[in-house]
XYZ file of C-alpha atoms in Angstrom:
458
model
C -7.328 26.529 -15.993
C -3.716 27.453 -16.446
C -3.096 29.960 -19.166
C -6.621 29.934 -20.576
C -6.097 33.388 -22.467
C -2.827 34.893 -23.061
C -1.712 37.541 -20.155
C -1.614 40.821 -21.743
C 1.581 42.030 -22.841
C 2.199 38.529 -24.280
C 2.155 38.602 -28.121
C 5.961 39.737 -29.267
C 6.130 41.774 -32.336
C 8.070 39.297 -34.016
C 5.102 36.938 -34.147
C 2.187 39.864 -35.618
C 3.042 38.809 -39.397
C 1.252 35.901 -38.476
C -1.343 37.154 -35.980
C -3.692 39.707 -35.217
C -1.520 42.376 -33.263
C -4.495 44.348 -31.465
C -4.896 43.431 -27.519
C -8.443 42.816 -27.520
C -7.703 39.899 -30.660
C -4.679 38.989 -28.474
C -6.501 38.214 -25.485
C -9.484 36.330 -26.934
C -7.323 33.679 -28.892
C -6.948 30.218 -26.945
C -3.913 29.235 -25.466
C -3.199 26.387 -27.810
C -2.967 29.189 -30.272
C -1.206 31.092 -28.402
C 1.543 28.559 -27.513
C 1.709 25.784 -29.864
C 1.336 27.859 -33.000
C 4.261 30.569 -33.789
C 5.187 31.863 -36.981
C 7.731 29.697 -38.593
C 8.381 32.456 -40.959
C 11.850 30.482 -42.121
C 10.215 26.645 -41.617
C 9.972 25.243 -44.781
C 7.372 22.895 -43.804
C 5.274 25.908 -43.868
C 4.525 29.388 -42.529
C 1.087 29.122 -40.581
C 0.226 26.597 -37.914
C -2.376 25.227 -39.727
C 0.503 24.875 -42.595
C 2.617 22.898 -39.592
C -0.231 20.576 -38.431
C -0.587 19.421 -42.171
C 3.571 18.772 -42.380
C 3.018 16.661 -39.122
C -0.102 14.470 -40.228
C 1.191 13.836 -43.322
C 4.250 12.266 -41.271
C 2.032 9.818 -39.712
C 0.014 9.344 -42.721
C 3.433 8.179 -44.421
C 4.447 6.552 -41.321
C 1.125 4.164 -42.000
C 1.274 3.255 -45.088
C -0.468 6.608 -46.949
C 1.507 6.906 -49.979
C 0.018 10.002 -50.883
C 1.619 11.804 -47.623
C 4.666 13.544 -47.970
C 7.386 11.686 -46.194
C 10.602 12.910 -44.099
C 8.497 16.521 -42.201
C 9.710 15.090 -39.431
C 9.084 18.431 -36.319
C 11.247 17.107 -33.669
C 10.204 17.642 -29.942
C 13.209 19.771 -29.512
C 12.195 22.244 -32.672
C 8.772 22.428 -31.358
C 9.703 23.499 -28.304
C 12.252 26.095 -29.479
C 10.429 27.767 -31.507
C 7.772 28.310 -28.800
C 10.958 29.907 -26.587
C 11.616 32.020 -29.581
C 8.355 33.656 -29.346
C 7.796 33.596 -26.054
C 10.822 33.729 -23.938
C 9.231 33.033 -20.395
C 8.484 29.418 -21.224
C 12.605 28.914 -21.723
C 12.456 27.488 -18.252
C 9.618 25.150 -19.214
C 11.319 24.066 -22.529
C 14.290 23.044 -20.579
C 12.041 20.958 -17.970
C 10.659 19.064 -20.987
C 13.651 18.545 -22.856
C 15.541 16.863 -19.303
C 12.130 14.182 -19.852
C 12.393 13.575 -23.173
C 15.956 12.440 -22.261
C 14.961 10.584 -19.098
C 12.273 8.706 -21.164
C 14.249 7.675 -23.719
C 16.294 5.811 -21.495
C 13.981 4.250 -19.837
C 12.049 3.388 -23.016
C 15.111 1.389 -23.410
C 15.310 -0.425 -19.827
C 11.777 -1.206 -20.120
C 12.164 -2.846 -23.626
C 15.485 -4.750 -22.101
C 13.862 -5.935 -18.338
C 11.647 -8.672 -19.917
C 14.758 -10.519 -21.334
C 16.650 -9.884 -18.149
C 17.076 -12.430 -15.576
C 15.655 -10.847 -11.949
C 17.689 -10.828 -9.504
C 16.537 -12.994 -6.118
C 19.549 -11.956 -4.005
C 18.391 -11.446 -0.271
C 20.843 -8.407 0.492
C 20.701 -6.336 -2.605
C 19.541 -2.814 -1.399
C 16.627 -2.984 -4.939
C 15.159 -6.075 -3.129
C 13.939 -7.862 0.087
C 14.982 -11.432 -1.128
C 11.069 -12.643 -0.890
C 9.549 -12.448 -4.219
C 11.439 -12.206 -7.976
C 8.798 -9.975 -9.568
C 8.227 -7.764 -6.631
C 12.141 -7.376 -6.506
C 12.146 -6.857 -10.444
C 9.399 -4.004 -10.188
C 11.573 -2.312 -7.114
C 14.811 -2.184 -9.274
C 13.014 -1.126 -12.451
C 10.924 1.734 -10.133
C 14.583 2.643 -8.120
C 16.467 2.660 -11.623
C 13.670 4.695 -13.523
C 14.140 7.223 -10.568
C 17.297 7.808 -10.623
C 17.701 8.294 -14.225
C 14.574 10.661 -14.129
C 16.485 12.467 -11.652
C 19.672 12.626 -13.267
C 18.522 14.029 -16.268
C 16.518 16.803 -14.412
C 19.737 17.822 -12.450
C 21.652 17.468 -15.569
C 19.812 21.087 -16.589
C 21.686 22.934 -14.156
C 18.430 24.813 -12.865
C 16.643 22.244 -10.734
C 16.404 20.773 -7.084
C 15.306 17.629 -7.065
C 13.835 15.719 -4.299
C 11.792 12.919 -2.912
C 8.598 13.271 -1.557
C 8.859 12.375 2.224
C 6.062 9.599 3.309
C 3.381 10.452 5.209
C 3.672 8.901 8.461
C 1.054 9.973 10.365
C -1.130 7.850 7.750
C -2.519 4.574 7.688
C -0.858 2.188 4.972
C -3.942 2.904 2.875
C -3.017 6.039 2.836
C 0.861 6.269 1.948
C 3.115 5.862 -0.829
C 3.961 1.671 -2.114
C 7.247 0.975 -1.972
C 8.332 3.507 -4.932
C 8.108 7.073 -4.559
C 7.850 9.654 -6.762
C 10.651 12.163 -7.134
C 8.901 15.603 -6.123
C 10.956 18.344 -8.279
C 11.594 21.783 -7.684
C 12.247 23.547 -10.523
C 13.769 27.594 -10.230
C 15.700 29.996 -12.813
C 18.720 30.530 -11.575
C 19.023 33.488 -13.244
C 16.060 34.699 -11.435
C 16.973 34.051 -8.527
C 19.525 34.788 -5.753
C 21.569 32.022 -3.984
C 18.891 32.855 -0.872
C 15.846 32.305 -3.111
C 15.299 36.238 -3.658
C 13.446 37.109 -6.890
C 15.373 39.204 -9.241
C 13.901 41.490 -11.660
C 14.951 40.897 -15.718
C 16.359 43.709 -17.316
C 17.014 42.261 -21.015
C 14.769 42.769 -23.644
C 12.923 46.269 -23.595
C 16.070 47.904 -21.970
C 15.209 46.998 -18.300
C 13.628 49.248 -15.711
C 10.062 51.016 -16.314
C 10.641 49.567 -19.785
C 10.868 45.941 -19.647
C 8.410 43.729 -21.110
C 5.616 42.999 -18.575
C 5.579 39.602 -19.100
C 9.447 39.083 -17.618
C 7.944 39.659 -14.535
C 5.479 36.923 -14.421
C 7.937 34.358 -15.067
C 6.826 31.237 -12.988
C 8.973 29.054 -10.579
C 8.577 25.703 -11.534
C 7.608 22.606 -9.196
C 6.531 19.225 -10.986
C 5.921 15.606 -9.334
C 6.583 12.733 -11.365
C 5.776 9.007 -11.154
C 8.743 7.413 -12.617
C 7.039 4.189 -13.604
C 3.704 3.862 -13.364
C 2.764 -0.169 -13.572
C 6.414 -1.577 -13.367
C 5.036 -4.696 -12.170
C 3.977 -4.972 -15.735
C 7.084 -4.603 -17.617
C 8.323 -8.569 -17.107
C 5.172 -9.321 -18.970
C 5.844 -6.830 -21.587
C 3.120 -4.847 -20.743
C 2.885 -1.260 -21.347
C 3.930 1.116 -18.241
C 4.446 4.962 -18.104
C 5.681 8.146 -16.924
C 3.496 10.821 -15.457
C 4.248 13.949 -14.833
C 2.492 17.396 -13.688
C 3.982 21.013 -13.422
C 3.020 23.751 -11.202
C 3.695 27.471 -10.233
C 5.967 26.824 -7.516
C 5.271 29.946 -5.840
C 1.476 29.414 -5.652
C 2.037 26.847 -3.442
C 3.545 29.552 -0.782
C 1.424 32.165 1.118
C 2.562 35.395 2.105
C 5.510 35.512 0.051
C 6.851 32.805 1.925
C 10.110 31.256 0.669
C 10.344 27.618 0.826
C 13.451 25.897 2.097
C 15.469 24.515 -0.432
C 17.061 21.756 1.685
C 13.877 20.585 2.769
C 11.888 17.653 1.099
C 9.105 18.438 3.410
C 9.355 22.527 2.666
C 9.836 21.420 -1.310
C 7.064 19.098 -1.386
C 4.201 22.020 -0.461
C 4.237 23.316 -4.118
C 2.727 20.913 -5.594
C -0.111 20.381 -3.056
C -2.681 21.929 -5.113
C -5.834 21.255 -6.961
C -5.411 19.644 -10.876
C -6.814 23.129 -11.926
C -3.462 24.862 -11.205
C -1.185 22.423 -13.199
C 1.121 24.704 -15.942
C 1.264 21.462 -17.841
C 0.949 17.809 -17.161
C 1.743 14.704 -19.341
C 3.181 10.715 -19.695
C 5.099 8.713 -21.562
C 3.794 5.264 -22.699
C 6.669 2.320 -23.129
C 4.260 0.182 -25.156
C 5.187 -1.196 -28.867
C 5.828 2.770 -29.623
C 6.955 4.937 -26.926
C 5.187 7.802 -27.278
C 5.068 11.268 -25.397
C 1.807 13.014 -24.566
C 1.034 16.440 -22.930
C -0.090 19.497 -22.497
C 0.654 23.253 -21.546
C -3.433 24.135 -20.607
C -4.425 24.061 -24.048
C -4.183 21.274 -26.501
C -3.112 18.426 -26.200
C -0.149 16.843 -28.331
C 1.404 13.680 -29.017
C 4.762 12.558 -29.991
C 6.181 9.452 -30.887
C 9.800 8.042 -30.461
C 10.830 7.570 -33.913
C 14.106 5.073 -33.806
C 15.629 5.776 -36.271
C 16.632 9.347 -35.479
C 16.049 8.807 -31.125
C 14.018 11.783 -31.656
C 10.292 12.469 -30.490
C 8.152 13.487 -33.229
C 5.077 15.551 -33.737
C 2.532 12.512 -34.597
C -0.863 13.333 -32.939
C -1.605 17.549 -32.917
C -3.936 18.413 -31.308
C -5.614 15.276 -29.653
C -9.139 15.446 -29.388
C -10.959 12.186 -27.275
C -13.656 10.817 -28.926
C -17.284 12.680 -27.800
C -18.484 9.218 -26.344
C -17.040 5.331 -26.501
C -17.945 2.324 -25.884
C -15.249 0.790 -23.740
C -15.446 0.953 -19.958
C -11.956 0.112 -18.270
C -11.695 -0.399 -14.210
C -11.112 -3.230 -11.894
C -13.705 -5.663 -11.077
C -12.314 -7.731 -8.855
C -13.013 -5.094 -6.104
C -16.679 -4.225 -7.177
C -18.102 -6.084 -4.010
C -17.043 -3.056 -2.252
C -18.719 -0.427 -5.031
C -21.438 1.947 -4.430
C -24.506 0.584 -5.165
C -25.349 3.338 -8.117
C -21.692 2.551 -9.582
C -22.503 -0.883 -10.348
C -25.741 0.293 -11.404
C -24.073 2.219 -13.916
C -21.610 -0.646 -15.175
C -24.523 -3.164 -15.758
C -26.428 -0.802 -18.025
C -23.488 -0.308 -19.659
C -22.520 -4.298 -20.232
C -26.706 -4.887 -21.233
C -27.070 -2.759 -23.634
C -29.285 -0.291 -21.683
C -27.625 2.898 -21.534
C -28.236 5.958 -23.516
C -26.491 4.562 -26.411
C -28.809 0.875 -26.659
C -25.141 -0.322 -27.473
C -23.402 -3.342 -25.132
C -20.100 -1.709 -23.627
C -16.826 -3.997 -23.767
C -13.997 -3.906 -20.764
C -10.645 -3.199 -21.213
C -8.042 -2.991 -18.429
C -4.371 -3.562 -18.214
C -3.594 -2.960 -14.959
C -1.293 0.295 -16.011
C -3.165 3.402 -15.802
C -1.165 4.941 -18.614
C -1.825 2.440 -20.815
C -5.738 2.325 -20.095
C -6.222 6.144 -19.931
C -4.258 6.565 -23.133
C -6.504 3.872 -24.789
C -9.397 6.109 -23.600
C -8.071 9.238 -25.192
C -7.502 7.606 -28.468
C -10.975 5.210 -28.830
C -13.093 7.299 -26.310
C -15.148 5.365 -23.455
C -14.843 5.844 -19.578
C -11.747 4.821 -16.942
C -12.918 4.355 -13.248
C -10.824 3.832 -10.220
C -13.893 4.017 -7.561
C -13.385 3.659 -4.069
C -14.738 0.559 -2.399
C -15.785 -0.587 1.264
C -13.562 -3.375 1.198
C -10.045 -1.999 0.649
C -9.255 1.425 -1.522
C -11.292 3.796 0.499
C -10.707 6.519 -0.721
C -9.376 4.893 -4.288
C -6.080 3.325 -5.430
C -5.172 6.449 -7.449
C -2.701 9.206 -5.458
C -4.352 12.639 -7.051
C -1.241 14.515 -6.764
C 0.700 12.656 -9.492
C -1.597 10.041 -11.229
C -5.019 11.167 -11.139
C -4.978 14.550 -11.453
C -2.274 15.224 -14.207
C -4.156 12.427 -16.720
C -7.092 14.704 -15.953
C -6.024 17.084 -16.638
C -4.751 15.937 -20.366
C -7.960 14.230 -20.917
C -9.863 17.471 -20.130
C -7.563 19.707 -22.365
C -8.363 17.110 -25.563
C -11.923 17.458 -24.646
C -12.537 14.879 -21.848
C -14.024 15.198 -18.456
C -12.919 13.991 -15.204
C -14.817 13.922 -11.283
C -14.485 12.316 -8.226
C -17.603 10.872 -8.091
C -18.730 14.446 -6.292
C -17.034 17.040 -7.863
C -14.571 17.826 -10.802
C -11.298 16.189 -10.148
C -9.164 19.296 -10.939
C -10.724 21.166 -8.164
C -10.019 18.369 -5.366
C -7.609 20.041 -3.109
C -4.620 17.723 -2.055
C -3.309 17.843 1.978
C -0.564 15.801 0.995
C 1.665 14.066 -1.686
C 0.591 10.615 -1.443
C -3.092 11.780 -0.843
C -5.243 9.295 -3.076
C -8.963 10.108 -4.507
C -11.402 8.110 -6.445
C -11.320 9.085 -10.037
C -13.436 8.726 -13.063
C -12.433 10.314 -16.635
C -13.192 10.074 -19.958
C -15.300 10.872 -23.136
C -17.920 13.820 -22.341
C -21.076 12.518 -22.950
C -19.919 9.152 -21.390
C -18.918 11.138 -18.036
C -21.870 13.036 -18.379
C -24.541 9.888 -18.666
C -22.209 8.369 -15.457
C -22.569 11.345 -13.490
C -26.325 11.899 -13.988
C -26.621 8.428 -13.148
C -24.723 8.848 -9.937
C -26.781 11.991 -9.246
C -23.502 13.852 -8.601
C -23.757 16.664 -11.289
C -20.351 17.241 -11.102
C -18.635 17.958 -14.596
């Protein structure tokens, strides 16, 4: 896990009016604490976190109709984040990632919203289509468009490379990317780095030298994988689609010290092969009838909505916590002739009433995965994308940038997640469009399916 304790050194004087200052109370708080709660000594919304957490539900209790709530604490995405960088510096380069998708998913919030009520295009020679089918066309052109303005905005910061992850073609068409692919980002500080990629030592703040803070040095080079649009082919019908993203330590994708080559998708794109239990942070935005942004830095997770009227994100859902079990099961039917037998199993306990709860399961799937594992964080229940004998064998999820990042959300507000074998976060990737089976959701839902498939994974 990611920042599960806070590295010594980490707690800034500046912040010890508001926290223990000792190392040993230091290193024992939880990285939610840690990260998402600084001292807002001049935040008139209040001084303490738990004081800020109040400020933001009683937005969203005034946003819904609770009278009592006090309305207009509004705590903006971009305030969140900077007071975070106030206490702790070395996450500057991590604000500025997240700020460059807050913009990028704003706009496309708002080409989303405007596709349905656009004609789509059937011309035979424009480069977004292949002439043959209007919605396929309509998905490419959304999926193209929502890449390049994800792009855009993450060059816009000035600090990133950006490019695409190559295809993989010494693999079946099982096994490769659809006709979208994610832009694989490489994120570095520039001023941490020398035009050859040489790491620099800080010397502001503790005077530089023997002196410096500790914690300059451990200030990560970013790399983070994105899927523009997950379920564009849904957008025509107004259906909700997303955004998923998931951030890495660039550098722990290198051995040796080895420096990757900047100018090389291929080079690039080895950062981000590794397992779900080295993501930084991970998250997605759903375009649904509220847009709404929802991730995590290895603690808690957080959600923020798109509020219109100021084209801000704000702080709606601290500290999102999945229900402890459900009673919705959401996955794709139409391919369970190819299911493991214990699977199915599984699935018709669930619809008869004969699980561990005695209570009849209902299905829900859209067809976005977005939309159906946010459903499952809010209500609780179980999302599975098996593999089957018939087509997906290995699953219909890639791991690098759909499975494991909603994992890893889902297991940061409490969830679980496995492959049917093993926890999903420790599934080692050998390449970007790898796909894996996947199965998340509530705890003691995950942990009836898993006893039932005799996995004991957790």
């Amino acid at each position: 896990m990611a920042w599960s304790s806070p590295p010594s050194g980490m707690m800034p004087a500046s912040t010890s009016r508001t926290r223990t200052s000792t190392t040993t109370a230091a290193t024992t708080e939880t990285v939610d604490e840690t990260y998402y709660s600084p001292s807002w000594s001049n935040n008139p919304l209040g001084t303490t976190s738990e004081e800020l957490e109040v400020a933001a539900g009683n937005y969203a209790g005034s946003t819904y109709g609770n009278t009592a709530a006090r309305p207009g604490a509004k705590i903006t995405l971009t305030r969140w984040l900077s007071a975070k960088v106030q206490d702790y510096p070395e996450l500057r380069d991590m604000e500025s990632l997240h700020l460059s998708i807050q913009m990028a998913c704003k706009t496309i919030s708002n080409l989303v919203q405007t596709s349905s009520t656009a004609q789509p295009s059937n011309t035979a020679d424009s480069s977004l289509s292949d002439g043959s089918n209007p919605r396929d066309n309509s998905m490419k052109r959304l999926d193209q468009i929502s890449k390049n303005v994800l792009q855009n905005a993450l060059r816009f910061t000035g600090r990133l490379r950006v490019v695409e992850a190559p295809r993989n073609t010494g693999n079946n068409d099982e096994e490769g990317p659809r006709t979208h692919q994610p832009g694989v980002t490489i994120a570095y500080a520039l001023d941490q780095y020398t035009k050859d990629g040489t790491r620099q030592k800080m010397t502001t703040r503790g005077g530089g030298g023997e002196n410096a803070d500790p914690k300059w040095g451990n200030t990560r080079r970013l790399a983070a994988c994105f899927d523009p649009l997950d379920g564009s082919g849904n957008a025509d019908a107004a259906i909700c689609t997303g955004t998923v993203f998931g951030v890495f330590d660039a550098d722990a994708g290198f051995k040796g010290g080895e420096t990757p080559d900047l100018r090389d998708a291929a080079s690039l794109s080895r950062a981000v092969l590794q397992p779900g239990n080295k993501l930084l942070a991970a998250g997605y935005c759903l375009y649904s009838s509220t847009t709404m942004l929802v991730f995590t830095l290895g603690g808690g997770t957080h959600g923020f909505t798109l509020d219109k009227t100021i084209n801000e994100f704000v702080l709606t859902h601290p500290n999102m916590k999945i229900p402890k079990r459900g009673n919705i099961y959401s996955c794709n039917e139409a391919y369970s002739e190819g299911w493991d037998d214990k699977f199915k199993g599984y699935l018709k306990r669930l619809k008869t009433g004969k699980g561990e709860t005695g209570q009849r399961y209902t299905q829900r799937y859209v067809g976005s995965m977005v939309g159906d594992v946010h459903r499952t964080l809010m209500y609780g229940g179980i999302f599975c994308c098996p593999s089957d004998t018939e087509v997906h064998h290995k699953g219909n999820l890639q791991l690098v940038y759909k499975s494991a990042p909603m994992a890893y959300i889902l297991e940061h507000a409490g969830g679980k997640a496995t492959d049917g074998n093993v926890n999903l976060l420790s599934v080692q990737p050998n390449y970007v469009h790898e796909r894996s089976p996947c199965f998340m959701g509530s705890p003691e839902d995950m942990d009836e399916l898993t006893a039932h498939l005799g996995s004991g994974s957790q």
